[in-house]
């Protein structure tokens, strides 16, 4: 694999650890997509990478929200101003991936940056997701309005 592990290492029931990373050229056998690896020995060794999704995205951020796993993925190319969301209800055995409504507020930006996600410690049924916009070269991004609240 030639990709990055970003975001969090999540502990699953029974103590198994799970992490997400992304593929990029010249990775083999895939040069796009998101993979996962798990550990049953407290992180000393890790399983071979297993594909989560083939979407052209990067910098996945994996979180555990109650009995569900969520992985927020920064889009690339035609989806550079969007975020993907992969959801697993069986502790990472299977995943469903879709585009979210999380997108750049200025469509002229280059794309979104690495997402940040966490369960709200004040309201455990609520997930907080933040991202920033990457301005085009020569532009400086300045907020001209309040931050939007988006339900993905």
PDB file of C-alpha atoms in Angstrom:
ATOM      1  CA  UNK A   1       0.000   0.000   0.000  1.00  0.00           C
ATOM      2  CA  UNK A   2       1.113   3.527  -0.741  1.00  0.00           C
ATOM      3  CA  UNK A   3      -1.370   5.578   1.147  1.00  0.00           C
ATOM      4  CA  UNK A   4      -1.904   7.367   4.378  1.00  0.00           C
ATOM      5  CA  UNK A   5      -3.427   6.442   7.681  1.00  0.00           C
ATOM      6  CA  UNK A   6      -5.158   9.497   9.068  1.00  0.00           C
ATOM      7  CA  UNK A   7      -7.739  10.173  11.692  1.00  0.00           C
ATOM      8  CA  UNK A   8      -8.452   7.857  14.563  1.00  0.00           C
ATOM      9  CA  UNK A   9      -7.833   4.344  15.738  1.00  0.00           C
ATOM     10  CA  UNK A  10     -11.198   3.102  16.992  1.00  0.00           C
ATOM     11  CA  UNK A  11     -11.718   0.425  19.650  1.00  0.00           C
ATOM     12  CA  UNK A  12     -14.500  -2.026  18.856  1.00  0.00           C
ATOM     13  CA  UNK A  13     -16.334  -4.389  21.219  1.00  0.00           C
ATOM     14  CA  UNK A  14     -13.978  -7.075  22.490  1.00  0.00           C
ATOM     15  CA  UNK A  15     -10.960  -4.747  22.251  1.00  0.00           C
ATOM     16  CA  UNK A  16     -10.288  -5.068  18.507  1.00  0.00           C
ATOM     17  CA  UNK A  17      -8.765  -1.909  16.997  1.00  0.00           C
ATOM     18  CA  UNK A  18      -9.739  -0.564  13.566  1.00  0.00           C
ATOM     19  CA  UNK A  19      -8.084   2.101  11.419  1.00  0.00           C
ATOM     20  CA  UNK A  20      -8.832   3.562   7.970  1.00  0.00           C
ATOM     21  CA  UNK A  21      -6.374   4.806   5.357  1.00  0.00           C
ATOM     22  CA  UNK A  22      -6.515   5.781   1.702  1.00  0.00           C
ATOM     23  CA  UNK A  23      -4.864   4.523  -1.456  1.00  0.00           C
ATOM     24  CA  UNK A  24      -3.118   6.764  -3.935  1.00  0.00           C
ATOM     25  CA  UNK A  25      -0.952   6.298  -6.990  1.00  0.00           C
ATOM     26  CA  UNK A  26       1.129   4.111  -7.278  1.00  0.00           C
ATOM     27  CA  UNK A  27      -0.650   1.863  -4.747  1.00  0.00           C
ATOM     28  CA  UNK A  28      -1.396  -1.719  -5.700  1.00  0.00           C
ATOM     29  CA  UNK A  29      -3.769  -3.366  -6.260  1.00  0.00           C
ATOM     30  CA  UNK A  30      -5.802  -0.097  -6.059  1.00  0.00           C
ATOM     31  CA  UNK A  31      -4.704   3.499  -6.629  1.00  0.00           C
ATOM     32  CA  UNK A  32      -7.901   5.071  -5.236  1.00  0.00           C
ATOM     33  CA  UNK A  33     -10.219   4.182  -2.411  1.00  0.00           C
ATOM     34  CA  UNK A  34     -10.245   3.655   1.332  1.00  0.00           C
ATOM     35  CA  UNK A  35      -8.984   0.596   3.184  1.00  0.00           C
ATOM     36  CA  UNK A  36      -9.116  -0.669   6.742  1.00  0.00           C
ATOM     37  CA  UNK A  37      -6.849  -2.727   8.936  1.00  0.00           C
ATOM     38  CA  UNK A  38      -7.518  -4.224  12.357  1.00  0.00           C
ATOM     39  CA  UNK A  39      -5.518  -5.407  15.332  1.00  0.00           C
ATOM     40  CA  UNK A  40      -6.422  -7.908  18.016  1.00  0.00           C
ATOM     41  CA  UNK A  41      -3.183  -7.530  20.003  1.00  0.00           C
ATOM     42  CA  UNK A  42      -3.416  -3.898  21.150  1.00  0.00           C
ATOM     43  CA  UNK A  43      -1.815  -2.554  17.958  1.00  0.00           C
ATOM     44  CA  UNK A  44       1.367  -4.644  17.909  1.00  0.00           C
ATOM     45  CA  UNK A  45       0.377  -6.247  14.596  1.00  0.00           C
ATOM     46  CA  UNK A  46      -2.213  -5.324  11.976  1.00  0.00           C
ATOM     47  CA  UNK A  47      -4.243  -7.312   9.456  1.00  0.00           C
ATOM     48  CA  UNK A  48      -3.577  -6.910   5.736  1.00  0.00           C
ATOM     49  CA  UNK A  49      -5.516  -3.917   4.336  1.00  0.00           C
ATOM     50  CA  UNK A  50      -9.073  -4.644   3.215  1.00  0.00           C
ATOM     51  CA  UNK A  51     -11.014  -2.366   0.875  1.00  0.00           C
ATOM     52  CA  UNK A  52     -13.831  -0.287   2.403  1.00  0.00           C
ATOM     53  CA  UNK A  53     -14.830   1.670  -0.714  1.00  0.00           C
ATOM     54  CA  UNK A  54     -13.492   2.477  -4.141  1.00  0.00           C
ATOM     55  CA  UNK A  55     -14.555   6.141  -4.125  1.00  0.00           C
ATOM     56  CA  UNK A  56     -11.862   8.555  -5.216  1.00  0.00           C
ATOM     57  CA  UNK A  57     -11.350  10.128  -1.833  1.00  0.00           C
ATOM     58  CA  UNK A  58      -8.706  10.594   0.781  1.00  0.00           C
ATOM     59  CA  UNK A  59      -7.966  11.313   4.391  1.00  0.00           C
ATOM     60  CA  UNK A  60     -10.744   9.211   5.929  1.00  0.00           C
ATOM     61  CA  UNK A  61     -11.694   9.967   9.516  1.00  0.00           C
ATOM     62  CA  UNK A  62     -13.164   6.971  11.316  1.00  0.00           C
ATOM     63  CA  UNK A  63     -15.330   7.370  14.415  1.00  0.00           C
ATOM     64  CA  UNK A  64     -17.560   5.134  16.501  1.00  0.00           C
ATOM     65  CA  UNK A  65     -20.985   6.585  17.193  1.00  0.00           C
ATOM     66  CA  UNK A  66     -22.810   4.196  19.538  1.00  0.00           C
ATOM     67  CA  UNK A  67     -23.136   0.877  17.647  1.00  0.00           C
ATOM     68  CA  UNK A  68     -22.275   2.372  14.262  1.00  0.00           C
ATOM     69  CA  UNK A  69     -18.983   3.180  12.539  1.00  0.00           C
ATOM     70  CA  UNK A  70     -18.755   6.328  10.412  1.00  0.00           C
ATOM     71  CA  UNK A  71     -15.898   7.232   8.086  1.00  0.00           C
ATOM     72  CA  UNK A  72     -15.868  10.748   6.642  1.00  0.00           C
ATOM     73  CA  UNK A  73     -13.844  10.886   3.409  1.00  0.00           C
ATOM     74  CA  UNK A  74     -12.627  13.982   1.587  1.00  0.00           C
ATOM     75  CA  UNK A  75     -13.670  13.847  -2.056  1.00  0.00           C
ATOM     76  CA  UNK A  76     -11.278  14.237  -4.989  1.00  0.00           C
ATOM     77  CA  UNK A  77     -11.523  15.263  -8.653  1.00  0.00           C
ATOM     78  CA  UNK A  78     -15.188  15.880  -9.591  1.00  0.00           C
ATOM     79  CA  UNK A  79     -16.165  15.554  -5.910  1.00  0.00           C
ATOM     80  CA  UNK A  80     -13.319  17.703  -4.525  1.00  0.00           C
ATOM     81  CA  UNK A  81     -15.786  20.095  -2.877  1.00  0.00           C
ATOM     82  CA  UNK A  82     -17.827  17.269  -1.278  1.00  0.00           C
ATOM     83  CA  UNK A  83     -17.449  14.738   1.533  1.00  0.00           C
ATOM     84  CA  UNK A  84     -18.281  11.043   1.274  1.00  0.00           C
ATOM     85  CA  UNK A  85     -19.599   9.059   4.222  1.00  0.00           C
ATOM     86  CA  UNK A  86     -19.056   5.319   4.689  1.00  0.00           C
ATOM     87  CA  UNK A  87     -21.305   3.676   7.299  1.00  0.00           C
ATOM     88  CA  UNK A  88     -21.015   0.256   8.906  1.00  0.00           C
ATOM     89  CA  UNK A  89     -23.594  -1.262  11.227  1.00  0.00           C
ATOM     90  CA  UNK A  90     -21.643  -4.525  11.689  1.00  0.00           C
ATOM     91  CA  UNK A  91     -18.321  -3.286  13.114  1.00  0.00           C
ATOM     92  CA  UNK A  92     -16.584  -2.888   9.762  1.00  0.00           C
ATOM     93  CA  UNK A  93     -17.575  -6.118   8.058  1.00  0.00           C
ATOM     94  CA  UNK A  94     -19.599  -4.262   5.393  1.00  0.00           C
ATOM     95  CA  UNK A  95     -19.826  -0.602   4.401  1.00  0.00           C
ATOM     96  CA  UNK A  96     -22.319   1.602   2.535  1.00  0.00           C
ATOM     97  CA  UNK A  97     -20.805   4.756   1.013  1.00  0.00           C
ATOM     98  CA  UNK A  98     -22.590   7.850  -0.292  1.00  0.00           C
ATOM     99  CA  UNK A  99     -21.952  11.514  -0.949  1.00  0.00           C
ATOM    100  CA  UNK A 100     -23.049  13.762   1.893  1.00  0.00           C
ATOM    101  CA  UNK A 101     -24.471  17.260   1.785  1.00  0.00           C
ATOM    102  CA  UNK A 102     -21.239  18.488   3.373  1.00  0.00           C
ATOM    103  CA  UNK A 103     -19.760  20.673   0.654  1.00  0.00           C
ATOM    104  CA  UNK A 104     -17.845  23.881   0.078  1.00  0.00           C
ATOM    105  CA  UNK A 105     -19.887  27.019   0.618  1.00  0.00           C
ATOM    106  CA  UNK A 106     -17.946  28.683  -2.206  1.00  0.00           C
ATOM    107  CA  UNK A 107     -18.085  26.538  -5.381  1.00  0.00           C
ATOM    108  CA  UNK A 108     -15.020  28.367  -6.719  1.00  0.00           C
ATOM    109  CA  UNK A 109     -12.703  26.810  -4.111  1.00  0.00           C
ATOM    110  CA  UNK A 110     -10.128  24.176  -5.010  1.00  0.00           C
ATOM    111  CA  UNK A 111     -11.643  21.634  -2.625  1.00  0.00           C
ATOM    112  CA  UNK A 112     -12.223  20.683   0.970  1.00  0.00           C
ATOM    113  CA  UNK A 113      -9.466  19.921   3.424  1.00  0.00           C
ATOM    114  CA  UNK A 114      -9.096  16.931   5.724  1.00  0.00           C
ATOM    115  CA  UNK A 115     -12.281  16.442   7.775  1.00  0.00           C
ATOM    116  CA  UNK A 116     -12.481  16.267  11.548  1.00  0.00           C
ATOM    117  CA  UNK A 117     -15.273  14.290  13.208  1.00  0.00           C
ATOM    118  CA  UNK A 118     -16.232  13.331  16.744  1.00  0.00           C
ATOM    119  CA  UNK A 119     -19.219  12.374  18.839  1.00  0.00           C
ATOM    120  CA  UNK A 120     -20.451  15.391  20.781  1.00  0.00           C
ATOM    121  CA  UNK A 121     -19.520  14.649  24.421  1.00  0.00           C
ATOM    122  CA  UNK A 122     -22.494  16.742  25.578  1.00  0.00           C
ATOM    123  CA  UNK A 123     -24.995  14.893  23.331  1.00  0.00           C
ATOM    124  CA  UNK A 124     -23.862  11.369  22.495  1.00  0.00           C
ATOM    125  CA  UNK A 125     -26.447  11.010  19.722  1.00  0.00           C
ATOM    126  CA  UNK A 126     -24.906  13.929  17.827  1.00  0.00           C
ATOM    127  CA  UNK A 127     -21.832  13.882  15.568  1.00  0.00           C
ATOM    128  CA  UNK A 128     -19.763  17.011  14.955  1.00  0.00           C
ATOM    129  CA  UNK A 129     -18.004  17.221  11.578  1.00  0.00           C
ATOM    130  CA  UNK A 130     -15.747  20.103  10.595  1.00  0.00           C
ATOM    131  CA  UNK A 131     -13.825  20.823   7.432  1.00  0.00           C
ATOM    132  CA  UNK A 132     -12.254  23.845   5.820  1.00  0.00           C
ATOM    133  CA  UNK A 133     -12.163  25.019   2.252  1.00  0.00           C
ATOM    134  CA  UNK A 134      -8.941  25.081   0.243  1.00  0.00           C
ATOM    135  CA  UNK A 135      -8.914  28.348  -1.697  1.00  0.00           C
ATOM    136  CA  UNK A 136      -7.644  28.573  -5.245  1.00  0.00           C
ATOM    137  CA  UNK A 137      -4.055  29.852  -5.540  1.00  0.00           C
ATOM    138  CA  UNK A 138      -3.911  33.583  -4.916  1.00  0.00           C
ATOM    139  CA  UNK A 139      -7.215  33.685  -3.024  1.00  0.00           C
ATOM    140  CA  UNK A 140      -7.652  34.039   0.704  1.00  0.00           C
ATOM    141  CA  UNK A 141     -10.782  32.534   2.198  1.00  0.00           C
ATOM    142  CA  UNK A 142     -12.676  34.777   4.590  1.00  0.00           C
ATOM    143  CA  UNK A 143     -15.984  33.790   6.152  1.00  0.00           C
ATOM    144  CA  UNK A 144     -18.684  36.179   5.046  1.00  0.00           C
ATOM    145  CA  UNK A 145     -21.538  34.456   6.809  1.00  0.00           C
ATOM    146  CA  UNK A 146     -22.283  32.192   9.760  1.00  0.00           C
ATOM    147  CA  UNK A 147     -21.126  28.573   9.618  1.00  0.00           C
ATOM    148  CA  UNK A 148     -23.867  26.388   8.200  1.00  0.00           C
ATOM    149  CA  UNK A 149     -25.352  23.435  10.008  1.00  0.00           C
ATOM    150  CA  UNK A 150     -25.605  20.498   7.635  1.00  0.00           C
ATOM    151  CA  UNK A 151     -27.297  17.216   8.348  1.00  0.00           C
ATOM    152  CA  UNK A 152     -25.595  14.519   6.364  1.00  0.00           C
TER     153      UNK A 152
END
